[in-house]
Amino acid sequence: MAQLKLGRGKVAHAGSLPLNIAKDIVKNKYLYIMLSPVLAYFIIFQYFPMYGAIIAFKDFNPRLGIGGSAWAGLEHFKDFFGGMYFWRVFKNTLMISFYDLVFGFPAPLILALLLNEVKNALFKRSVQTITYLPHFISLVIIAGMIKDFTSSDGVINDIIAFFGGERVTMLLEPSYFRTIFVSSNIWQHVGWGTIIYLAALSAIDQEQYEACKIDGGGRWKQMLHVTLPGLLPVFVILLILDIGRIMSVGFEKVILLYNPTTYVTADVISSYVYRIGLQDFQFSFSSAVGLFNSVINFALVIGSNWISRKLNNTGLW
Amino acid sequence: MANHRNSKKRKWQLILGITMVLSLLLTACSGNGGSGNKDKAEPTQSAVSNTDGNGESKGNEGEEKPVYPMDTKDTFSYWAPINGNLITFATNLAEAPIGKEIAKATGVKVTYIHPTDGQAEEQFNLLLASTKLPDVLEYDWSIYPGGPEKAIADGVIVPLNDLIDQYAPNLKKMLEADPELDKMVKTDSGQYYAFPMVRNSEGVVFRGPMLRKDWLDELGLQLPVTVDDWHTVLTAFKEKKGAVAPLTAQYAGKMNLQDAFFGAYKTSHGFYIDDEGKVKYGPLDPQYKDVITLFRKWYSEGLIDKDFPIIERNTLDKRLLNGESGATVYLLGGGMGKWLESGKAQNPTFDLVAAPYPVLNAGEKPFTGQRDFKYNPKASAAVTTSAKNLETIVKWLDYSFSEQGTLTYNFGVEGESYTMDNGVPKFTDMIVKNDKYTSQQMLAQYTIPNGPFPMHEQKSTNTFPQQDEAVKIWSETDAAKHILPAFITPTVDESKKVAQSMTAINTYLEEMFIKFIMGNEPIDKFDGFVKQLEDMGIRDVIDIYQGALDRYNNR
């Protein structure tokens, strides 16, 4: 946290005294040099391509280029909103994101808190390593494992059958899809997600714990009154960032796990667009959908940041 | 404190990691740009001198066959996906034995450019968006929006009619001798756009129904011919052999039965051409309801794999090899050949047999089945507008259609990978009985598995007599009359309309198909299902395809 505070202080400084920027550059030239690739990355790969978003309003033809393609107005947006499956994919996208946020988002925080209480270093590290592992496995393999686990002769069904239940091929049940999707997401990312919390935990002032102990606080009270408030800023920032991704459920995992039986709960905006894009190279249509998603995401980020600032005075900016 | 130091260390590692990735990205970009420029610079120079020289010496000889190896210093760049089996041995075709042999035989050193494995389609599209194209692009030009005709009009590739007349006597001879092929390889307005890959008769039929021969024999059953026979056989497999999924099939977007069973009712799971030459969409047919009713009954009786919407290649292997299934519709080599090999290893009595596409009444000829076209548009080489020395390129491409060239492309190096036995080429043991590598891996090094050349009639990759028999059985259909050719070309606007309507239609069709079969939707909803398809614009799509088919027939 110390670094973060320092960073914020600097920004405020430079902002209020523009004359000092040049001086600052000279003084911290190595820091600026280190910053420059990142800046360049964002300008080249994140900001510059935004110009390309105008193909959402054009009939883009690669040979004619962005400038040369004919204007199509809002035609692609009309096609998308007017499509038979618009409401279904829109709803599914929101539902999956929502479940992921409710169940998936707090999971790393809980794991980090639990790990924080573990005093045996060897055990702690083993748990960390094991929980990080799924994060590094390719999604295709993860999906293959999920298919194996959920198949009618898979591990999960073995357990169900052991307790006298009936075997079902879970990926053929529309009502199971979201549960499978979200719980496997948690399994994949919970370990990785703890890293940032553990980093924030290490920055909490030890004196606060001592003060709490002197006041008679036990472990539970310490967690409630020292640890959690210490983690709150990180938690809120991550939450805002996650809310900003609500409309973008990646298509990769969905298309690896769904099939026409589960379209009714599994088909999301990105997978639907993927199917359209695959048949014909409809760059413009895909861009229109992408733009629509981005606008909603952007509004959500602004909105949640505003709420967060109102409520507890922390936010992204 | 230890924790604190750790997190600091981690942070540094992260920064280092990111910097390394970034710098890699940067060098990768500049590297590409550099080599691209190099490729371009050279041909431009030699192009001028070459056209002059050849114009004088060959001018009055007219259509004289080009002499190989050619006496030229020209070179050009050739973009093509690399064979997946070759990558283990060479990262560039020019380094492979077959690449060297072609270079030696033609006298031209070609610079091959290969897209990253698995990203060919993406990189092909990116290439089209750029102005700097390789001289030759080998890919599926029928996926170009608006078709190859539009690619010529857009100035991406050059029409080859005059060039073939002048410099490609071998291909010209082949096209003149085979009007059917000729129709496939040109555009609606009669322009040739690519050097085609031409399949041999075995390469055209490679998928069909097959059953466990040992089970049939053991149960004293005949090879099923009619739908009723199939019912008897599948029931016996289930009851007597304990098959949990007597009939299964790969599911890839749809249950891939190659219209087996659909054909018995003279319909299809998608578009087809009826006996009057009209484009039809199977699900709209009244007899499609009969197919669904049949499958629904079989599904409820446990004859059809109850997991059929999630059957992938590896599940299919498992089903067949573990005795969970006794029948499927699948590939000749990757299915029948592979299963016979590993099945026999586990259990010497394991045997498979090909069944004819089912019919309703014995004696009928199957309405449809799997049948590909002679022309394989997926591996056809077009010359781009960036190419300078067209004459050399066209002559080089024509080499694979010459007698010697066909042998080289199909069989590789004489005396090394093949020998001539009474005028019939035979692969050597190095290729077919290699201790270290599979024949596919050896073939990838010594031959061109897919590319712009005619497949030799004698070339066969079958390893079991059952496979030879299967090709004969599966060929006995009227599929040639009823399959919609892949080379029909809707216009740009039409293909956009088709793509948009068909995504929704396919989604709907598959959902309903599965619901009907699994019994989640009453069968009397069928009329509503047809009406919904019509509301989604299926008639417009049929009209578009009909128009494109008419243009194709008039070529």
Short mmCIF file of C-alpha atoms in Angstrom, two decimals, chain A:
data_model
loop_
_atom_site.label_atom_id
_atom_site.label_comp_id
_atom_site.label_asym_id
_atom_site.label_seq_id
_atom_site.Cartn_x
_atom_site.Cartn_y
_atom_site.Cartn_z
CA MET A 1 0.00 0.00 0.00
CA ALA A 2 2.93 2.28 0.72
CA GLN A 3 3.82 2.37 -2.95
CA LEU A 4 0.26 3.11 -3.94
CA LYS A 5 0.04 6.06 -1.63
CA LEU A 6 3.34 7.39 -2.90
CA GLY A 7 2.07 7.06 -6.46
CA ARG A 8 -1.10 8.94 -5.77
CA GLY A 9 0.77 11.70 -4.02
CA LYS A 10 3.04 12.17 -7.01
CA VAL A 11 0.21 12.43 -9.47
CA ALA A 12 -1.45 15.12 -7.39
CA HIS A 13 1.84 16.94 -7.21
CA ALA A 14 2.56 16.94 -10.89
CA GLY A 15 -1.00 17.90 -11.68
CA SER A 16 -0.96 20.98 -9.56
CA LEU A 17 2.45 22.18 -10.72
CA PRO A 18 2.80 21.54 -14.47
CA LEU A 19 6.12 23.38 -14.54
CA ASN A 20 7.61 20.64 -12.43
CA ILE A 21 6.90 17.90 -14.96
CA ALA A 22 10.09 18.55 -16.87
CA LYS A 23 12.06 18.58 -13.63
CA ASP A 24 10.35 15.41 -12.56
CA ILE A 25 11.22 13.70 -15.82
CA VAL A 26 14.86 14.57 -15.42
CA LYS A 27 14.88 13.49 -11.82
CA ASN A 28 13.06 10.16 -12.33
CA LYS A 29 14.11 9.47 -15.88
CA TYR A 30 14.50 5.73 -15.30
CA LEU A 31 11.00 5.45 -13.97
CA TYR A 32 9.69 7.23 -17.03
CA ILE A 33 11.73 5.02 -19.34
CA MET A 34 10.25 2.00 -17.64
CA LEU A 35 6.80 3.46 -17.99
CA SER A 36 7.14 4.23 -21.68
CA PRO A 37 6.64 0.70 -23.08
CA VAL A 38 3.41 0.43 -21.15
CA LEU A 39 2.28 3.81 -22.37
CA ALA A 40 3.22 2.89 -25.91
CA TYR A 41 1.32 -0.38 -25.56
CA PHE A 42 -1.84 1.39 -24.51
CA ILE A 43 -1.59 4.04 -27.19
CA ILE A 44 -0.78 1.61 -30.00
CA PHE A 45 -2.90 -1.36 -29.08
CA GLN A 46 -5.73 0.13 -27.02
CA TYR A 47 -6.35 3.71 -28.07
CA PHE A 48 -5.32 3.81 -31.70
CA PRO A 49 -7.58 0.88 -32.72
CA MET A 50 -10.57 2.75 -31.34
CA TYR A 51 -10.63 4.55 -34.65
CA GLY A 52 -11.60 1.21 -36.16
CA ALA A 53 -14.85 1.22 -34.18
CA ILE A 54 -16.38 3.28 -36.97
CA ILE A 55 -16.62 0.13 -39.09
CA ALA A 56 -19.64 -0.65 -36.92
CA PHE A 57 -21.41 2.00 -38.97
CA LYS A 58 -20.00 0.87 -42.31
CA ASP A 59 -20.12 -2.07 -44.66
CA PHE A 60 -16.51 -2.90 -44.07
CA ASN A 61 -14.59 -4.46 -46.93
CA PRO A 62 -10.94 -5.23 -46.21
CA ARG A 63 -9.83 -4.28 -49.73
CA LEU A 64 -11.39 -0.85 -49.56
CA GLY A 65 -10.13 -0.19 -46.06
CA ILE A 66 -11.83 1.61 -43.22
CA GLY A 67 -12.00 4.93 -45.03
CA GLY A 68 -13.13 3.52 -48.35
CA SER A 69 -15.96 1.29 -47.21
CA ALA A 70 -19.51 2.49 -47.70
CA TRP A 71 -21.55 3.84 -44.80
CA ALA A 72 -24.29 1.59 -43.50
CA GLY A 73 -25.69 3.80 -40.74
CA LEU A 74 -27.33 1.90 -37.92
CA GLU A 75 -28.19 -1.12 -40.07
CA HIS A 76 -25.96 -3.53 -38.13
CA PHE A 77 -27.38 -2.40 -34.81
CA LYS A 78 -30.89 -2.92 -36.16
CA ASP A 79 -29.97 -6.40 -37.35
CA PHE A 80 -28.63 -7.23 -33.92
CA PHE A 81 -31.44 -5.81 -31.81
CA GLY A 82 -34.09 -7.10 -34.20
CA GLY A 83 -32.68 -10.62 -34.31
CA MET A 84 -34.85 -13.41 -32.99
CA TYR A 85 -32.34 -14.39 -30.34
CA PHE A 86 -31.33 -10.94 -29.10
CA TRP A 87 -33.22 -11.05 -25.81
CA ARG A 88 -32.17 -14.59 -25.07
CA VAL A 89 -28.45 -13.99 -25.55
CA PHE A 90 -28.70 -10.65 -23.74
CA LYS A 91 -30.39 -12.28 -20.77
CA ASN A 92 -27.96 -15.21 -20.68
CA THR A 93 -24.98 -12.88 -20.78
CA LEU A 94 -26.30 -10.90 -17.84
CA MET A 95 -27.26 -13.99 -15.86
CA ILE A 96 -23.89 -15.68 -16.24
CA SER A 97 -22.07 -12.48 -15.35
CA PHE A 98 -24.32 -11.89 -12.41
CA TYR A 99 -23.81 -15.36 -10.97
CA ASP A 100 -20.12 -15.08 -11.58
CA LEU A 101 -20.04 -11.81 -9.69
CA VAL A 102 -22.13 -12.99 -6.76
CA PHE A 103 -20.43 -16.34 -6.25
CA GLY A 104 -17.13 -15.99 -8.04
CA PHE A 105 -16.04 -12.55 -6.92
CA PRO A 106 -15.93 -13.04 -3.13
CA ALA A 107 -14.28 -16.46 -3.41
CA PRO A 108 -10.65 -15.26 -3.67
CA LEU A 109 -11.19 -12.84 -0.79
CA ILE A 110 -12.45 -15.64 1.44
CA LEU A 111 -9.59 -17.91 0.44
CA ALA A 112 -7.08 -15.11 1.09
CA LEU A 113 -8.53 -14.50 4.54
CA LEU A 114 -8.33 -18.19 5.34
CA LEU A 115 -4.76 -18.40 4.08
CA ASN A 116 -3.87 -15.39 6.14
CA GLU A 117 -4.84 -17.24 9.29
CA VAL A 118 -2.74 -20.28 8.42
CA LYS A 119 0.50 -20.25 10.35
CA ASN A 120 2.19 -23.33 8.85
CA ALA A 121 4.22 -21.91 5.95
CA LEU A 122 4.60 -25.21 4.14
CA PHE A 123 0.89 -25.91 4.19
CA LYS A 124 0.10 -22.37 3.13
CA ARG A 125 2.43 -22.52 0.15
CA SER A 126 1.16 -25.90 -0.93
CA VAL A 127 -2.40 -24.64 -0.88
CA GLN A 128 -1.40 -21.56 -2.84
CA THR A 129 0.44 -23.54 -5.49
CA ILE A 130 -2.37 -26.03 -5.88
CA THR A 131 -5.00 -23.33 -6.20
CA TYR A 132 -2.93 -21.33 -8.72
CA LEU A 133 -2.47 -24.34 -10.93
CA PRO A 134 -5.78 -24.37 -12.86
CA HIS A 135 -5.12 -20.77 -13.89
CA PHE A 136 -2.20 -21.90 -16.03
CA ILE A 137 -3.96 -24.76 -17.75
CA SER A 138 -5.21 -24.08 -21.25
CA LEU A 139 -8.93 -23.44 -21.45
CA VAL A 140 -9.40 -26.24 -23.97
CA ILE A 141 -7.99 -28.71 -21.48
CA ILE A 142 -10.07 -27.26 -18.67
CA ALA A 143 -13.17 -27.71 -20.80
CA GLY A 144 -12.13 -31.27 -21.58
CA MET A 145 -11.77 -31.98 -17.87
CA ILE A 146 -15.15 -30.46 -17.13
CA LYS A 147 -16.72 -32.63 -19.83
CA ASP A 148 -15.12 -35.72 -18.32
CA PHE A 149 -16.16 -34.86 -14.79
CA THR A 150 -19.76 -34.13 -15.74
CA SER A 151 -20.31 -36.98 -18.20
CA SER A 152 -22.70 -39.74 -17.20
CA ASP A 153 -19.77 -41.97 -16.19
CA GLY A 154 -17.69 -39.14 -14.74
CA VAL A 155 -16.51 -38.46 -11.21
CA ILE A 156 -19.44 -36.29 -10.18
CA ASN A 157 -21.94 -38.87 -11.37
CA ASP A 158 -20.00 -41.59 -9.59
CA ILE A 159 -20.50 -39.70 -6.35
CA ILE A 160 -24.17 -39.11 -7.08
CA ALA A 161 -24.66 -42.77 -7.95
CA PHE A 162 -22.86 -43.81 -4.76
CA PHE A 163 -25.45 -41.98 -2.73
CA GLY A 164 -28.22 -43.55 -4.71
CA GLY A 165 -28.87 -40.74 -7.19
CA GLU A 166 -29.48 -41.12 -10.88
CA ARG A 167 -26.73 -40.57 -13.44
CA VAL A 168 -27.27 -37.62 -15.76
CA THR A 169 -25.12 -36.14 -18.50
CA MET A 170 -24.92 -32.72 -16.92
CA LEU A 171 -23.90 -30.80 -20.01
CA LEU A 172 -27.16 -31.86 -21.64
CA GLU A 173 -29.24 -30.22 -18.90
CA PRO A 174 -29.95 -26.54 -19.58
CA SER A 175 -30.63 -25.91 -15.89
CA TYR A 176 -27.13 -27.05 -14.90
CA PHE A 177 -25.15 -25.01 -17.36
CA ARG A 178 -24.74 -21.82 -15.37
CA THR A 179 -23.80 -23.72 -12.23
CA ILE A 180 -21.17 -25.70 -14.11
CA PHE A 181 -19.87 -22.59 -15.82
CA VAL A 182 -19.62 -20.45 -12.70
CA SER A 183 -18.31 -23.09 -10.32
CA SER A 184 -15.61 -24.13 -12.76
CA ASN A 185 -14.74 -20.46 -13.14
CA ILE A 186 -14.22 -20.25 -9.39
CA TRP A 187 -12.06 -23.36 -9.44
CA GLN A 188 -9.99 -21.88 -12.29
CA HIS A 189 -9.40 -18.43 -10.86
CA VAL A 190 -9.75 -18.54 -7.10
CA GLY A 191 -6.05 -19.09 -6.39
CA TRP A 192 -4.85 -16.51 -8.82
CA GLY A 193 -7.33 -14.00 -7.45
CA THR A 194 -5.90 -14.31 -3.93
CA ILE A 195 -2.53 -12.89 -4.99
CA ILE A 196 -3.65 -9.30 -4.96
CA TYR A 197 -5.44 -9.70 -1.62
CA LEU A 198 -2.41 -11.37 -0.05
CA ALA A 199 -0.28 -8.48 -1.28
CA ALA A 200 -2.71 -6.01 0.27
CA LEU A 201 -2.79 -8.06 3.48
CA SER A 202 0.96 -7.82 3.86
CA ALA A 203 0.67 -4.05 3.74
CA ILE A 204 -1.72 -3.75 6.68
CA ASP A 205 0.04 -2.15 9.61
CA GLN A 206 0.87 -4.76 12.25
CA GLU A 207 0.36 -2.16 14.97
CA GLN A 208 -3.35 -2.13 14.24
CA TYR A 209 -3.53 -5.82 15.09
CA GLU A 210 -1.68 -5.20 18.31
CA ALA A 211 -4.02 -2.35 19.17
CA CYS A 212 -6.97 -4.61 18.51
CA LYS A 213 -5.50 -7.32 20.72
CA ILE A 214 -4.96 -4.87 23.55
CA ASP A 215 -8.58 -3.82 23.22
CA GLY A 216 -9.48 -7.46 23.77
CA GLY A 217 -10.26 -8.42 20.17
CA GLY A 218 -9.86 -12.09 19.32
CA ARG A 219 -9.04 -13.50 15.94
CA TRP A 220 -12.54 -12.98 14.63
CA LYS A 221 -12.71 -9.38 15.79
CA GLN A 222 -9.26 -8.71 14.35
CA MET A 223 -10.39 -9.93 10.98
CA LEU A 224 -13.62 -7.98 11.18
CA HIS A 225 -12.14 -4.68 12.33
CA VAL A 226 -8.61 -4.67 10.96
CA THR A 227 -8.21 -7.04 8.05
CA LEU A 228 -11.45 -6.40 6.23
CA PRO A 229 -11.31 -2.59 6.40
CA GLY A 230 -7.70 -2.85 5.23
CA LEU A 231 -8.75 -4.84 2.20
CA LEU A 232 -11.77 -2.72 1.39
CA PRO A 233 -10.11 -0.31 -1.07
CA VAL A 234 -8.65 -3.19 -3.12
CA PHE A 235 -11.94 -5.05 -2.93
CA VAL A 236 -13.92 -2.07 -4.18
CA ILE A 237 -11.54 -1.33 -7.04
CA LEU A 238 -11.62 -4.94 -8.19
CA LEU A 239 -15.39 -4.98 -7.89
CA ILE A 240 -15.74 -1.90 -10.07
CA LEU A 241 -13.44 -3.40 -12.67
CA ASP A 242 -15.41 -6.63 -12.64
CA ILE A 243 -18.71 -4.83 -12.99
CA GLY A 244 -17.21 -3.21 -16.05
CA ARG A 245 -16.90 -6.63 -17.62
CA ILE A 246 -20.47 -7.71 -17.08
CA MET A 247 -21.41 -7.62 -20.75
CA SER A 248 -18.31 -9.42 -21.92
CA VAL A 249 -18.63 -13.11 -21.13
CA GLY A 250 -15.86 -14.60 -23.25
CA PHE A 251 -17.04 -16.91 -25.98
CA GLU A 252 -14.19 -19.41 -25.69
CA LYS A 253 -15.35 -21.28 -22.63
CA VAL A 254 -18.99 -21.06 -23.65
CA ILE A 255 -18.48 -22.57 -27.08
CA LEU A 256 -16.32 -25.30 -25.59
CA LEU A 257 -19.04 -26.32 -23.18
CA TYR A 258 -22.37 -25.63 -24.83
CA ASN A 259 -24.40 -27.58 -27.36
CA PRO A 260 -27.79 -26.94 -28.93
CA THR A 261 -29.57 -28.57 -25.97
CA THR A 262 -28.22 -25.93 -23.62
CA TYR A 263 -28.38 -22.93 -25.98
CA VAL A 264 -31.40 -21.77 -24.03
CA THR A 265 -29.25 -20.94 -21.00
CA ALA A 266 -25.75 -20.99 -22.45
CA ASP A 267 -25.82 -18.99 -25.64
CA VAL A 268 -24.37 -15.56 -24.87
CA ILE A 269 -23.83 -12.49 -27.03
CA SER A 270 -20.23 -13.32 -27.82
CA SER A 271 -20.91 -16.94 -28.76
CA TYR A 272 -23.80 -15.90 -30.97
CA VAL A 273 -21.66 -13.34 -32.72
CA TYR A 274 -18.93 -15.94 -33.06
CA ARG A 275 -21.31 -18.20 -34.93
CA ILE A 276 -22.33 -15.39 -37.27
CA GLY A 277 -18.74 -14.32 -37.73
CA LEU A 278 -17.63 -17.85 -38.49
CA GLN A 279 -20.00 -18.30 -41.39
CA ASP A 280 -19.16 -15.08 -43.10
CA PHE A 281 -16.60 -12.46 -42.24
CA GLN A 282 -18.99 -9.87 -40.91
CA PHE A 283 -16.50 -7.52 -39.37
CA SER A 284 -18.97 -4.66 -39.24
CA PHE A 285 -21.70 -6.62 -37.52
CA SER A 286 -19.28 -7.94 -34.91
CA SER A 287 -17.93 -4.45 -34.32
CA ALA A 288 -21.43 -3.11 -33.82
CA VAL A 289 -22.07 -5.74 -31.16
CA GLY A 290 -18.67 -5.08 -29.59
CA LEU A 291 -19.36 -1.38 -29.50
CA PHE A 292 -22.75 -1.96 -27.90
CA ASN A 293 -21.12 -4.11 -25.21
CA SER A 294 -18.40 -1.56 -24.58
CA VAL A 295 -20.86 1.29 -24.18
CA ILE A 296 -22.84 -0.63 -21.57
CA ASN A 297 -19.69 -1.75 -19.77
CA PHE A 298 -18.41 1.81 -19.77
CA ALA A 299 -21.65 3.12 -18.32
CA LEU A 300 -21.55 0.43 -15.63
CA VAL A 301 -18.00 1.33 -14.62
CA ILE A 302 -18.85 5.01 -14.35
CA GLY A 303 -22.02 4.22 -12.45
CA SER A 304 -20.48 1.84 -9.94
CA ASN A 305 -17.55 4.13 -9.37
CA TRP A 306 -19.92 6.96 -8.64
CA ILE A 307 -21.89 4.86 -6.18
CA SER A 308 -18.73 3.68 -4.49
CA ARG A 309 -17.45 7.22 -4.07
CA LYS A 310 -20.77 8.26 -2.58
CA LEU A 311 -20.85 5.33 -0.18
CA ASN A 312 -17.33 4.95 1.14
CA ASN A 313 -15.21 7.48 -0.65
CA THR A 314 -13.06 4.98 -2.52
CA GLY A 315 -13.06 4.49 -6.22
CA LEU A 316 -10.94 4.20 -9.32
CA TRP A 317 -10.65 7.95 -9.70
#
